[in-house]
Coordinates of N, CA and C in Angstrom, one line a residue:
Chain A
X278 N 0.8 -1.2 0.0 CA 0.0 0.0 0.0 C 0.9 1.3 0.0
X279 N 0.5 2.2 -0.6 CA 1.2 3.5 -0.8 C 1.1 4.0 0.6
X280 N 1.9 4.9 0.7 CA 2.1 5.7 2.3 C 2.4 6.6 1.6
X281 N 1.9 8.4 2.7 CA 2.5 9.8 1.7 C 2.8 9.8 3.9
X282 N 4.4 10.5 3.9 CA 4.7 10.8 5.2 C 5.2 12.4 5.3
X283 N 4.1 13.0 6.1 CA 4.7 14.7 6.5 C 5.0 14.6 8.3
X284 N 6.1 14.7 8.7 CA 7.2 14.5 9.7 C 6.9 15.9 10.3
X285 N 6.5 16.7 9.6 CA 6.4 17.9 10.2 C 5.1 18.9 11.0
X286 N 4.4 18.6 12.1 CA 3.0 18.5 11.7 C 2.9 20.3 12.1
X287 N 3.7 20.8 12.4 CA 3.8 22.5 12.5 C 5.0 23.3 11.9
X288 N 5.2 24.2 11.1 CA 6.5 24.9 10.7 C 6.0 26.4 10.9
X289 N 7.3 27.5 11.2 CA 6.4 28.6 11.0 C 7.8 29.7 10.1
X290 N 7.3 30.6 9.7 CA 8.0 31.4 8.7 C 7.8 32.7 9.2
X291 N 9.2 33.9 8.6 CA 8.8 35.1 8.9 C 8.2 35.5 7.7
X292 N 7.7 36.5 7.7 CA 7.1 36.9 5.9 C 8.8 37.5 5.5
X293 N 8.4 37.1 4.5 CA 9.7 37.4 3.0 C 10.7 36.0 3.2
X294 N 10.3 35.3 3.9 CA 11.9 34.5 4.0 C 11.3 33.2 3.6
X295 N 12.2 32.5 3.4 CA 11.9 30.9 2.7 C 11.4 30.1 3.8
X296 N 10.8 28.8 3.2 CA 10.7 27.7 4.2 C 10.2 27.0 3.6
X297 N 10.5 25.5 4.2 CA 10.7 24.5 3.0 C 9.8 22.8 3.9
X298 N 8.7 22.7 3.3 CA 8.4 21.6 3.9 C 8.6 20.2 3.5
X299 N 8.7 19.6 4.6 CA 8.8 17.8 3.8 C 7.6 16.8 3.4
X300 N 8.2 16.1 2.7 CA 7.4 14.6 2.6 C 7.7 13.7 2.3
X301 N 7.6 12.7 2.6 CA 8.3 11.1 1.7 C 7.1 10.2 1.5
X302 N 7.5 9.4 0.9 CA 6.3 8.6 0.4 C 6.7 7.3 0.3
X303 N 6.1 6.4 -0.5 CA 6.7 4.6 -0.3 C 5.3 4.1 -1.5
X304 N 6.5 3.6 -2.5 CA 5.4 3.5 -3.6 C 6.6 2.2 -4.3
X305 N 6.2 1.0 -5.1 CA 6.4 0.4 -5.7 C 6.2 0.3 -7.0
X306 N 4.9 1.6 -7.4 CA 5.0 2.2 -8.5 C 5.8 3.0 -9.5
X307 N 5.7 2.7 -10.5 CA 6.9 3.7 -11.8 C 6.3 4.7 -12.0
X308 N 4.6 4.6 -12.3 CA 4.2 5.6 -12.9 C 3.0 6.6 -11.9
X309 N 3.6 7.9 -11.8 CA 2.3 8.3 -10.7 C 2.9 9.6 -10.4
X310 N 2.0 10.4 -9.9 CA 1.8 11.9 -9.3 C 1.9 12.2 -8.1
X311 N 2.7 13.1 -8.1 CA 2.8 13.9 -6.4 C 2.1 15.6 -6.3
X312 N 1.5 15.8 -5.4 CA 0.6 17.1 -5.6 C 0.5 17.5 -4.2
X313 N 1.1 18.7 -3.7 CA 1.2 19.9 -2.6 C -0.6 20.3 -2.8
X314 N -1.4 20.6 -1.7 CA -2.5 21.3 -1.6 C -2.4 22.1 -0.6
X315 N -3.0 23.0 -0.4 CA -2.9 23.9 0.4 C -4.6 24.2 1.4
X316 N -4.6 24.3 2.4 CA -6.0 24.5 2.7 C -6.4 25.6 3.6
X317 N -6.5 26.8 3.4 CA -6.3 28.1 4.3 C -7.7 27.8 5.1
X318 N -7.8 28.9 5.9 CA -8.8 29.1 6.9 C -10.4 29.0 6.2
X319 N -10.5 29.3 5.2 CA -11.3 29.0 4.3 C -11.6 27.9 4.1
X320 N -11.1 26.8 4.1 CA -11.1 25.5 4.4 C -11.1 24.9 3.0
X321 N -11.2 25.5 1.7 CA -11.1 25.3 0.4 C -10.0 24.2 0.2
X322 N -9.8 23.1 -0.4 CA -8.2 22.9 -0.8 C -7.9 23.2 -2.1
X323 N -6.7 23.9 -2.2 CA -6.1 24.4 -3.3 C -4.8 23.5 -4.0
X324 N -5.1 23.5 -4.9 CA -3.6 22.3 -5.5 C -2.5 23.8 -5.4
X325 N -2.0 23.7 -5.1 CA -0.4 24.6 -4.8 C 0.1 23.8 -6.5
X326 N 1.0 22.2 -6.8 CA 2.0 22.0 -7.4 C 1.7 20.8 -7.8
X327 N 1.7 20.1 -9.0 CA 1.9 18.7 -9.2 C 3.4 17.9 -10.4
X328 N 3.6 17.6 -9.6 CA 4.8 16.5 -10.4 C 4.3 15.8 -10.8
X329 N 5.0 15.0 -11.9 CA 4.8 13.8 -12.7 C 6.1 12.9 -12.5
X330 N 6.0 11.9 -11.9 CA 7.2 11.4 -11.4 C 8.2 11.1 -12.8
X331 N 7.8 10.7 -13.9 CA 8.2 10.6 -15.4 C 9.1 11.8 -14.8
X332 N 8.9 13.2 -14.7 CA 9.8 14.5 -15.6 C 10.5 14.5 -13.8
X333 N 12.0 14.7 -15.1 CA 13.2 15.0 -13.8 C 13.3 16.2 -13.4
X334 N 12.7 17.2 -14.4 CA 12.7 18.8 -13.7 C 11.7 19.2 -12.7
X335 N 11.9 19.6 -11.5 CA 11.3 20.1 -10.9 C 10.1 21.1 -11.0
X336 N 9.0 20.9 -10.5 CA 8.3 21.6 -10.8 C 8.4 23.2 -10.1
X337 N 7.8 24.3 -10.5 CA 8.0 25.3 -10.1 C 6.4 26.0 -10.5
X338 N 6.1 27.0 -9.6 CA 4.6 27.7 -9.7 C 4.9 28.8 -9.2
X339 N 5.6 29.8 -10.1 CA 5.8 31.4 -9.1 C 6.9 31.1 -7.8
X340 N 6.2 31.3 -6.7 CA 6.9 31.6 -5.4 C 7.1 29.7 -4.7
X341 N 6.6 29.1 -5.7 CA 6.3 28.0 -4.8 C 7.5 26.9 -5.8
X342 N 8.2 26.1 -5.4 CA 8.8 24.8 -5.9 C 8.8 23.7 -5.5
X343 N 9.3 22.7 -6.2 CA 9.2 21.4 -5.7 C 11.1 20.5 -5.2
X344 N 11.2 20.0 -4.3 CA 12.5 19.1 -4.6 C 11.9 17.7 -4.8
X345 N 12.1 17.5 -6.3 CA 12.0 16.0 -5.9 C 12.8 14.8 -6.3
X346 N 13.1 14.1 -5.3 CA 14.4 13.0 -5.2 C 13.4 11.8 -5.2
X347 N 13.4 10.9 -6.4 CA 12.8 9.9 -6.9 C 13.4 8.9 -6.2
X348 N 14.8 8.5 -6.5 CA 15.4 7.7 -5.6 C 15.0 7.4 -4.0
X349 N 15.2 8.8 -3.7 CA 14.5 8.7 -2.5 C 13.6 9.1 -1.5
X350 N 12.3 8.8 -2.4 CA 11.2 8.9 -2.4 C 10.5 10.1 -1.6
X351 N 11.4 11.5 -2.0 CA 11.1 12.4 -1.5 C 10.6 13.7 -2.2
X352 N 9.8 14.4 -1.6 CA 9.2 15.5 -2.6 C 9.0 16.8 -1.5
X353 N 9.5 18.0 -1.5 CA 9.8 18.8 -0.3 C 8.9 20.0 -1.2
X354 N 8.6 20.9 -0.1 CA 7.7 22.1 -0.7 C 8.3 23.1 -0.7
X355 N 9.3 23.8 -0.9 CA 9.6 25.4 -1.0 C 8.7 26.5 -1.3
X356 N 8.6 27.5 -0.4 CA 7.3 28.4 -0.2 C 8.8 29.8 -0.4
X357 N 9.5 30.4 -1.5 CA 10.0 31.5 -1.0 C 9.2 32.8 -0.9
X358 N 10.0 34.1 0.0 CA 9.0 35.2 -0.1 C 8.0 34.8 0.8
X359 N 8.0 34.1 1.9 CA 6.3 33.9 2.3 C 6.0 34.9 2.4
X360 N 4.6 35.0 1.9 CA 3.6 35.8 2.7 C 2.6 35.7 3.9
X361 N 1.8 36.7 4.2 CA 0.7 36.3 5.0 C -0.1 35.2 4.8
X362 N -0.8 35.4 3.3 CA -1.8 34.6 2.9 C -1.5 32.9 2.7
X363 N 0.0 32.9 2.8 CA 0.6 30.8 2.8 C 0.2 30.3 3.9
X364 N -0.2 30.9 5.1 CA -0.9 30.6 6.5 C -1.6 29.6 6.2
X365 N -1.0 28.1 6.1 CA -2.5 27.6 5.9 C -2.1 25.9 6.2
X366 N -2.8 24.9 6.4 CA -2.6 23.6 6.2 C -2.0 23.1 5.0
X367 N -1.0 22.4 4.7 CA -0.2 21.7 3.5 C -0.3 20.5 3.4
X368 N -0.7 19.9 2.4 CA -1.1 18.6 2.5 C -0.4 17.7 1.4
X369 N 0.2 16.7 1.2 CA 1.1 16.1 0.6 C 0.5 14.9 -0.2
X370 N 0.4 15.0 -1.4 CA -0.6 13.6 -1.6 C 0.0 13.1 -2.7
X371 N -0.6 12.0 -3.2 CA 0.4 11.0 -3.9 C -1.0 9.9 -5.1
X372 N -0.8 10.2 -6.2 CA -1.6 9.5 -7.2 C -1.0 8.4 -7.9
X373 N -1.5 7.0 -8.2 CA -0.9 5.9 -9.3 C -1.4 6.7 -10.8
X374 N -0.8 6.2 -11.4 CA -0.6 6.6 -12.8 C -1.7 6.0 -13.7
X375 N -2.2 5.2 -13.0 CA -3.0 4.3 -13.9 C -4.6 4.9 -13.5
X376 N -5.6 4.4 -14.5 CA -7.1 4.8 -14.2 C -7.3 4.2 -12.7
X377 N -8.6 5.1 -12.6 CA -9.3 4.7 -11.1 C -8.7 4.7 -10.0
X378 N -7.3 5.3 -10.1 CA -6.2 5.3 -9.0 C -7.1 6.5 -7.6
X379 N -6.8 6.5 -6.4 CA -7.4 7.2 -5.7 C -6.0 7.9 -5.1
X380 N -6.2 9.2 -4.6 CA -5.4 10.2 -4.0 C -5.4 10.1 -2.8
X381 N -3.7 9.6 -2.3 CA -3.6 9.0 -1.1 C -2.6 10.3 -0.4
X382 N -3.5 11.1 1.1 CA -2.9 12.4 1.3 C -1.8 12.0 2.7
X383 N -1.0 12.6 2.6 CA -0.4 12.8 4.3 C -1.3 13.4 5.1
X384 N -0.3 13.4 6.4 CA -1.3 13.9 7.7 C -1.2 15.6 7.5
X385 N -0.5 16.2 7.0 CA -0.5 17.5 6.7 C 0.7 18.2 7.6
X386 N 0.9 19.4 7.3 CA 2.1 20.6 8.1 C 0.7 21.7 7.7
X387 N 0.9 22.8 8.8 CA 0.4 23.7 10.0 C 1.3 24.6 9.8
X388 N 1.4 25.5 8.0 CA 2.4 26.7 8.4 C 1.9 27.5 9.0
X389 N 2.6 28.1 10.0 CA 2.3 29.8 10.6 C 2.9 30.7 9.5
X390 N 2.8 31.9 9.5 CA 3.5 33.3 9.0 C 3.7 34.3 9.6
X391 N 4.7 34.7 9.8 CA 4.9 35.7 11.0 C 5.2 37.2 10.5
X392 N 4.4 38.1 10.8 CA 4.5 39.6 10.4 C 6.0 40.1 11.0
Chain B
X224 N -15.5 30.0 -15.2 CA -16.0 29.5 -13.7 C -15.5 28.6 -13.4
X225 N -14.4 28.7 -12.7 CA -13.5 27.3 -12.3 C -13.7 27.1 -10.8
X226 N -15.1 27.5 -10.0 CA -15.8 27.1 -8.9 C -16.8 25.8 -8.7
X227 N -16.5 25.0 -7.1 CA -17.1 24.2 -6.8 C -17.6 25.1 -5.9
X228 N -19.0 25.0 -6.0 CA -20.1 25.1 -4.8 C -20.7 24.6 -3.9
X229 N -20.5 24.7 -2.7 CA -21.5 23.7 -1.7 C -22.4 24.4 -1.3
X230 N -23.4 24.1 -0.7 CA -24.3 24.3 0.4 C -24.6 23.3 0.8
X231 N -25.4 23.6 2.7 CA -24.9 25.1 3.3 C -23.6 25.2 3.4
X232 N -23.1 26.1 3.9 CA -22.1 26.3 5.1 C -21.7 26.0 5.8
X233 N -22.4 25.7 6.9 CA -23.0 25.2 7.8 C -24.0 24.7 8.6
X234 N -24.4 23.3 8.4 CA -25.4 22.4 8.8 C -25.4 21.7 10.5
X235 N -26.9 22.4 11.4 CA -26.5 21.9 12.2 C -28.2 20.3 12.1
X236 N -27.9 19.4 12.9 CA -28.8 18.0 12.5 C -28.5 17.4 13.9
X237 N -30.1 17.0 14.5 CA -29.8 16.0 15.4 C -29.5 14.7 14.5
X238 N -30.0 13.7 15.7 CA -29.8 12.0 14.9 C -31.1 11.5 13.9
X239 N -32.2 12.3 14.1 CA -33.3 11.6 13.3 C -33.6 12.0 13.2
X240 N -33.1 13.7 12.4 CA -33.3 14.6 10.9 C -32.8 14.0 9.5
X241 N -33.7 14.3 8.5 CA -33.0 14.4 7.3 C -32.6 15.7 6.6
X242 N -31.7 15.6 6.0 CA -31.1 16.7 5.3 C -30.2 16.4 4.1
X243 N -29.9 17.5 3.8 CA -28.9 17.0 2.4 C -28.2 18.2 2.0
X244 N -26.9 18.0 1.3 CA -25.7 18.4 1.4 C -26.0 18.5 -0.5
X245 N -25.0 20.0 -0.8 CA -25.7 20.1 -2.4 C -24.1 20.4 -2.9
X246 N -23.8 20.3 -3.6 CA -22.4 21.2 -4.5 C -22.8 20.9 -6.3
X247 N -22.5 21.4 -6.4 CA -22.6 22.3 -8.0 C -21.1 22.6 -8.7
X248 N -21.2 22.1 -9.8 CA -19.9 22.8 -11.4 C -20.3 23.1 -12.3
X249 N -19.8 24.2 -13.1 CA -20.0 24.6 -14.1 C -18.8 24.6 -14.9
X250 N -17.6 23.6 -14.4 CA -16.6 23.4 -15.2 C -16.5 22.4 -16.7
X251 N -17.4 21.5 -16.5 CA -17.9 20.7 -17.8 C -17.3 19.1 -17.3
X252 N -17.0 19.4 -15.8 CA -16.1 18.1 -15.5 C -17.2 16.8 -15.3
X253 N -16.4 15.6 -15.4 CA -17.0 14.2 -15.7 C -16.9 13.3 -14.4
X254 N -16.8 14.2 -13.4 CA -16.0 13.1 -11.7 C -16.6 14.2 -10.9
X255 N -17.2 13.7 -10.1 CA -17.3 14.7 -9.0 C -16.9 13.7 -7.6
X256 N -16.7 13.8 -6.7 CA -16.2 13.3 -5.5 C -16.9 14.0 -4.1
X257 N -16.9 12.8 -3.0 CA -17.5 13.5 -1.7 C -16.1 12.9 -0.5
X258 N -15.6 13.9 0.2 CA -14.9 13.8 0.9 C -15.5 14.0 2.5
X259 N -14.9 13.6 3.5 CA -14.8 13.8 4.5 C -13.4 14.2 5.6
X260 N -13.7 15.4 6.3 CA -12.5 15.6 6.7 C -12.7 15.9 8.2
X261 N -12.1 15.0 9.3 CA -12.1 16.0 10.4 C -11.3 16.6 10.8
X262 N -11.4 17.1 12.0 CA -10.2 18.2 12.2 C -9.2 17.9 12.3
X263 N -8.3 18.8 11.8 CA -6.7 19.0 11.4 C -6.3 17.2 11.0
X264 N -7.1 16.9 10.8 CA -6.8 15.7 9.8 C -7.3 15.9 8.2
X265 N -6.2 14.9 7.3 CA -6.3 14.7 5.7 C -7.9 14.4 5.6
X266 N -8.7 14.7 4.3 CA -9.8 14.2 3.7 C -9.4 12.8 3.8
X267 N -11.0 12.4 4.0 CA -11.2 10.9 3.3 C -12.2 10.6 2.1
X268 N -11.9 9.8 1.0 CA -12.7 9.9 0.0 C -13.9 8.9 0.7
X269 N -15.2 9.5 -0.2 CA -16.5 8.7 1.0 C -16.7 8.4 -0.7
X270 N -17.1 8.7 -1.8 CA -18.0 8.0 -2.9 C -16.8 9.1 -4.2
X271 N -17.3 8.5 -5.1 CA -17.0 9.0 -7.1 C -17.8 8.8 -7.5
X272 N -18.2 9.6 -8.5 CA -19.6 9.9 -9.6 C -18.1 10.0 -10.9
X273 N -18.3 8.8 -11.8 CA -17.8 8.9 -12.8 C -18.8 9.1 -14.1
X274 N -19.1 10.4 -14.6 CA -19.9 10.2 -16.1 C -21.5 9.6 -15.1
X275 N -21.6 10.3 -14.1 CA -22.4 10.5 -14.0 C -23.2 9.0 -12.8
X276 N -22.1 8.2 -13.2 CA -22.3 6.6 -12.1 C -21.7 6.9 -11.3
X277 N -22.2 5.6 -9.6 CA -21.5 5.6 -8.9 C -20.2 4.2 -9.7
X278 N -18.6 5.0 -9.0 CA -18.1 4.3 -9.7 C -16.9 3.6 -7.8
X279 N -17.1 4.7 -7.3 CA -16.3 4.6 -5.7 C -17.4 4.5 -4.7
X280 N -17.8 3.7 -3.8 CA -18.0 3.9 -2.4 C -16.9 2.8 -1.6
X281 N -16.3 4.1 -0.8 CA -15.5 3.4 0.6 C -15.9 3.1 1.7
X282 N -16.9 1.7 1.2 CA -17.4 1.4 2.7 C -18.4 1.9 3.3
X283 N -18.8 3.3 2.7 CA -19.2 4.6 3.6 C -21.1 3.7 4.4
X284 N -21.2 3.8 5.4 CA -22.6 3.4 6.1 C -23.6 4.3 5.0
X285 N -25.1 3.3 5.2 CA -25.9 3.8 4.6 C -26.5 5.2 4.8
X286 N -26.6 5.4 5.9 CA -27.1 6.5 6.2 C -26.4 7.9 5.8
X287 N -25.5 7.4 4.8 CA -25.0 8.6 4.0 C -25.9 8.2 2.2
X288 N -25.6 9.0 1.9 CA -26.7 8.4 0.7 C -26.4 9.0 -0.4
X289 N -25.4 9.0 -1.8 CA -25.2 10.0 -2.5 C -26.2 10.1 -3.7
X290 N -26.0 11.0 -4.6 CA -26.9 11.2 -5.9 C -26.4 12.1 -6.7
X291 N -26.3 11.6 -8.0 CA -25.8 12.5 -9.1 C -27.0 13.1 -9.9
X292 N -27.7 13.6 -10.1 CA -28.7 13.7 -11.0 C -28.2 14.5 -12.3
X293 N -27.2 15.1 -12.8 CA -26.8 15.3 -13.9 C -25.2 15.5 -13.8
X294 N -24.6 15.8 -15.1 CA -22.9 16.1 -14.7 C -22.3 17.3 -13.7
X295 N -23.5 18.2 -13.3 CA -23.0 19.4 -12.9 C -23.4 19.8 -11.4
X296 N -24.3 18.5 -11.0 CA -25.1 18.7 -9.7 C -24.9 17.3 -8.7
X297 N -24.3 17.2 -6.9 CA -23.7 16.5 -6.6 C -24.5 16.3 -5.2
X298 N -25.1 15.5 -5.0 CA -26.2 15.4 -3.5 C -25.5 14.4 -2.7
X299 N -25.9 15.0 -1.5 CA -25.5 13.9 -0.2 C -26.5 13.7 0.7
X300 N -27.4 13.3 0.8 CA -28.3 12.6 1.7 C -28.2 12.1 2.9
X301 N -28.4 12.5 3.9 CA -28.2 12.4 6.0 C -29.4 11.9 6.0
X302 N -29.1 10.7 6.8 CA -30.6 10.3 7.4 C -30.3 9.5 8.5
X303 N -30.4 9.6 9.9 CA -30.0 9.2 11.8 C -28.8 9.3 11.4
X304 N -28.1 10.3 11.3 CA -26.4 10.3 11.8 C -26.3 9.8 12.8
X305 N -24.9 10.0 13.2 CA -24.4 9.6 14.6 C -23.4 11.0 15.0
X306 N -23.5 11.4 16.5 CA -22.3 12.5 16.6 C -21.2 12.5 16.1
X307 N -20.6 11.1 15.7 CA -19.0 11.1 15.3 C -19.2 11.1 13.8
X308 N -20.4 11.5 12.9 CA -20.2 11.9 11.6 C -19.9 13.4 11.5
X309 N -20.1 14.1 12.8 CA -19.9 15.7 13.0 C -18.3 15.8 11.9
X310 N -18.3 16.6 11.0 CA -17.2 16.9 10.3 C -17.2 17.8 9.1
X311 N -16.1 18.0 8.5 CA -16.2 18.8 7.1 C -16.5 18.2 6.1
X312 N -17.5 18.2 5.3 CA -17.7 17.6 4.0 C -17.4 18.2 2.6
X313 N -16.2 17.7 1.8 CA -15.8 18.5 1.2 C -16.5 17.9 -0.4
X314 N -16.5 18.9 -1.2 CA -17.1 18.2 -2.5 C -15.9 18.5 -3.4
X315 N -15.8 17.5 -4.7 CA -14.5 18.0 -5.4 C -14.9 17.6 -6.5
X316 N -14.4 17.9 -7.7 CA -14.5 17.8 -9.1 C -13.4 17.5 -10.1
X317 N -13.5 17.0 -11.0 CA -12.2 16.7 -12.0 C -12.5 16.2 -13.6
X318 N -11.8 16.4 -14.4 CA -12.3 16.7 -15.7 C -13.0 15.1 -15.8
X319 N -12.2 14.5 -16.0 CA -12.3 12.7 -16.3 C -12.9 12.3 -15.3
X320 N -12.1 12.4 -13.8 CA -12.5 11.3 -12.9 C -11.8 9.7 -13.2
X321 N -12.0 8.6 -13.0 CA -11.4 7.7 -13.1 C -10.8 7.2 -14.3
X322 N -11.3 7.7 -15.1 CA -10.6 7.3 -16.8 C -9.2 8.1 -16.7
X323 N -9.5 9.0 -16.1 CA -8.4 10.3 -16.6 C -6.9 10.2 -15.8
X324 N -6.9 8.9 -14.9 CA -6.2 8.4 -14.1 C -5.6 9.2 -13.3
X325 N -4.0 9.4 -12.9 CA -3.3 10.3 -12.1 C -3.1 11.3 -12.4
X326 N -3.2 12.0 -13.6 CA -2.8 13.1 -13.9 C -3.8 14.3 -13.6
X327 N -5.4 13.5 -13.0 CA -6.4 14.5 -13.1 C -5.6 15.3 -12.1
X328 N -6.5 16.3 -11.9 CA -6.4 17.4 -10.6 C -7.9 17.5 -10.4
X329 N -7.9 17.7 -9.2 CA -8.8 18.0 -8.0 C -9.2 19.5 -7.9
X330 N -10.8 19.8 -8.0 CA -11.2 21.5 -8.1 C -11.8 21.4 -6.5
X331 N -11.8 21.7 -5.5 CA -12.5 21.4 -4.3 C -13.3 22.6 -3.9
X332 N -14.8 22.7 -3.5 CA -15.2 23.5 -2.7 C -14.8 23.8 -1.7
X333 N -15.3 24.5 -1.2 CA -15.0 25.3 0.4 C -15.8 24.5 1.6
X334 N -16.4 23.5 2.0 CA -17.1 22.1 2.0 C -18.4 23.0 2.8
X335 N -19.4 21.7 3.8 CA -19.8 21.8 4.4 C -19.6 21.6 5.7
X336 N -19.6 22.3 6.8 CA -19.0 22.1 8.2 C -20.8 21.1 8.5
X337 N -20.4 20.1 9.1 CA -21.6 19.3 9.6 C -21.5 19.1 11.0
X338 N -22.5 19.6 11.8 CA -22.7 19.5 13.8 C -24.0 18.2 13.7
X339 N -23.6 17.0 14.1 CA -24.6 16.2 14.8 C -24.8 16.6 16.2
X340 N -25.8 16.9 17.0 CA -26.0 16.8 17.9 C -27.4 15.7 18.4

């Protein structure tokens, strides 16, 4: 069974400065997707970022990037420049590549942002 | 309109009301999905509407009860909850849905906060 692991269940940030969250995962799969969500006070979830484990280039969205070490089964969230508005629940989730696959999420990270 | 809608808001229900839980797309998408989330915990997937079928239920107890009635309109049916269904119910959407395999992405509303008392 797939596992998505966030090790971090609180981080907090000053505004303007980086911070960088974790995840690992455990998949026997070749083909499949990794996707950052984001869920502010709003309670909306928002896809922040998605990889395709196929492409070796990192993904990137504006202020937001991805590290991701296939080898070792890791995919990390870089938030630079925080702002206020990144305040929010991060959620780390993990797709098989194939039809009817279901979206398996981590327990989530708890950014703060600090004025 | 790249909005999922729910209503209500917020729903409060003893154990032996009915009620029902509504979300709405106007994205053209073919999957809609019903989640459950409690607090400061991940969603759980509760059902999938693929093209309009049920194509996912996890288990979920009867007394949840879903309905699709066309591609754009997504119902959830309460009837005797229990306090420990008290939670967020999130609704979500995606172009394909299960055909579309991993690559879909997930459009999510802003859910329903649900109080069993």
């Amino acid at each position: 069974a797939q596992t998505v692991t966030q090790s971090q269940p609180e981080m907090s940030v000053q505004e303007a400065e980086t911070v960088t969250l974790s995840c690992t995962y455990d998949t026997s799969e070749s083909d499949y997707y990794l996707f950052w969500y984001k869920q502010p006070p709003s309670r909306q979830m928002i896809l922040v970022i998605r990889q395709e484990a196929y492409k070796q280039q990192n993904a990137t969205e504006n202020r937001f990037s991805v590290n991701f070490q296939k080898a070792a089964k890791s995919f990390s969230l870089k938030i630079s420049d925080s702002q206020l508005g990144d305040a929010a629940m991060y959620f780390c989730a993990y797709k098989v590549g194939t039809s009817g696959s279901r979206l398996t999420f981590g327990e989530g990270t708890q950014l703060t942002v600090n004025p | 309109d790249t909005e999922v809608t729910q209503t209500p808001k917020h729903l409060v229900m003893g154990m032996t009301n009915k009620k029902s839980l509504k979300c709405e797309q106007h994205m053209g998408h073919r999957a809609m999905y019903w989640y459950k989330q409690k607090a400061k915990k991940p969603p759980e997937l509760m059902f999938v509407y693929s093209y309009e079928k049920l194509s996912i239920n996890e288990s979920v107890p009867s007394r949840f009860s879903p309905e699709c009635p066309n591609s754009s309109l997504l119902n959830l049916h309460l009837h005797a909850l229990q306090p420990e269904d008290s939670a967020l119910y999130l609704c979500a959407s995606s172009q394909e849905g299960m055909v579309g395999g991993g690559r879909e992405k997930l459009f999510f509303g802003s859910g329903t906060q649900l109080s069993v008392l």
